[in-house]
């Protein structure tokens, strides 16, 4: 079955860059996503990348995709305390007429002032 | 435009009871999916509905059921609640127009269900 793996915890100093990594197993993934979840809140779609792209940049966010190694990363430049949250890597598969998103366990980002 | 809305935000039930959770998708979206997020885990896919039909189902028992209405809103029903059903239940909507550039899921804030 599909599997998405990511590290559990990352701590960075305010102003530094954060890099959150993720690996996935499903080679038929069409989209890969990064979602942000703050305490007690739902999921906020941060950014996404289509599976035929290598990189996507969106303001402070850079997504890199290595399709050969099934590796996805999210880089947050100039990390701020407001970036402290849990970040979920997820992949979308269109299968048998429906969409299924498989999430990783989430990486908790702690930003130290 | 309003985002995905879910009700109620919090719910407390006891074992054996039944619960109904509600979701309204983003205007124009025809597909609703339900996910269960247990504390400390990523969300797990339960169902996807499109045009009032179930299109996909995750590895959940038959106690979990759902339906979608003509206005594309949806209900998730869980019967015979177990302690392990305590979780955040997330609803997501998408266009489901089979246009790859539009196939993104937008999530609501969820319903926190506690089973005692």
CSV table of N, CA, C and O in Angstrom, one decimal, chain A residues 47-49 53-64 74-75 77:
chain,number,residue,atom,x,y,z
A,47,UNK,N,1.3,24.5,0.1
A,47,UNK,CA,1.8,24.5,-1.3
A,47,UNK,C,1.7,23.1,-1.8
A,47,UNK,O,1.5,22.1,-1.1
A,48,UNK,N,1.9,22.9,-3.1
A,48,UNK,CA,1.8,21.6,-3.8
A,48,UNK,C,2.7,21.6,-5.0
A,48,UNK,O,3.2,22.6,-5.5
A,49,UNK,N,3.0,20.4,-5.5
A,49,UNK,CA,3.8,20.3,-6.7
A,49,UNK,C,3.2,19.1,-7.5
A,49,UNK,O,2.8,18.1,-6.9
A,53,UNK,N,7.0,18.0,-12.1
A,53,UNK,CA,7.9,19.1,-11.8
A,53,UNK,C,9.0,18.7,-10.8
A,53,UNK,O,8.9,17.7,-10.1
A,54,UNK,N,10.1,19.5,-10.9
A,54,UNK,CA,11.2,19.2,-10.0
A,54,UNK,C,11.2,20.2,-8.8
A,54,UNK,O,11.7,19.9,-7.7
A,55,UNK,N,10.8,21.4,-9.1
A,55,UNK,CA,10.9,22.4,-8.0
A,55,UNK,C,9.7,23.4,-8.2
A,55,UNK,O,9.2,23.7,-9.3
A,56,UNK,N,9.3,23.9,-7.1
A,56,UNK,CA,8.3,25.0,-7.1
A,56,UNK,C,8.6,26.0,-6.0
A,56,UNK,O,8.9,25.6,-4.9
A,57,UNK,N,8.6,27.3,-6.3
A,57,UNK,CA,8.9,28.3,-5.3
A,57,UNK,C,7.7,29.2,-5.1
A,57,UNK,O,7.1,29.6,-6.1
A,58,UNK,N,7.4,29.5,-3.9
A,58,UNK,CA,6.2,30.3,-3.6
A,58,UNK,C,6.6,31.1,-2.4
A,58,UNK,O,6.5,30.7,-1.3
A,59,UNK,N,7.1,32.3,-2.7
A,59,UNK,CA,7.5,33.3,-1.6
A,59,UNK,C,8.6,32.6,-0.8
A,59,UNK,O,9.7,32.3,-1.3
A,60,UNK,N,8.4,32.4,0.5
A,60,UNK,CA,9.4,31.8,1.4
A,60,UNK,C,9.5,30.3,1.3
A,60,UNK,O,10.4,29.7,1.9
A,61,UNK,N,8.6,29.7,0.5
A,61,UNK,CA,8.5,28.3,0.5
A,61,UNK,C,9.1,27.7,-0.8
A,61,UNK,O,8.9,28.3,-1.9
A,62,UNK,N,10.0,26.7,-0.7
A,62,UNK,CA,10.5,26.0,-1.9
A,62,UNK,C,10.3,24.6,-1.7
A,62,UNK,O,10.6,24.0,-0.7
A,63,UNK,N,9.7,24.0,-2.7
A,63,UNK,CA,9.4,22.5,-2.7
A,63,UNK,C,10.3,21.9,-3.8
A,63,UNK,O,10.4,22.3,-4.9
A,64,UNK,N,11.0,20.8,-3.3
A,64,UNK,CA,11.9,20.1,-4.2
A,64,UNK,C,11.4,18.7,-4.3
A,64,UNK,O,11.0,18.1,-3.3
A,74,UNK,N,10.5,20.4,1.8
A,74,UNK,CA,9.9,21.7,2.0
A,74,UNK,C,10.9,22.6,2.7
A,74,UNK,O,11.3,22.3,3.8
A,75,UNK,N,11.4,23.7,2.0
A,75,UNK,CA,12.3,24.6,2.6
A,75,UNK,C,11.5,25.9,2.9
A,75,UNK,O,10.9,26.5,2.1
A,77,UNK,N,12.3,29.6,4.1
A,77,UNK,CA,13.3,30.6,4.3
A,77,UNK,C,12.9,31.6,5.4
A,77,UNK,O,11.7,31.8,5.6
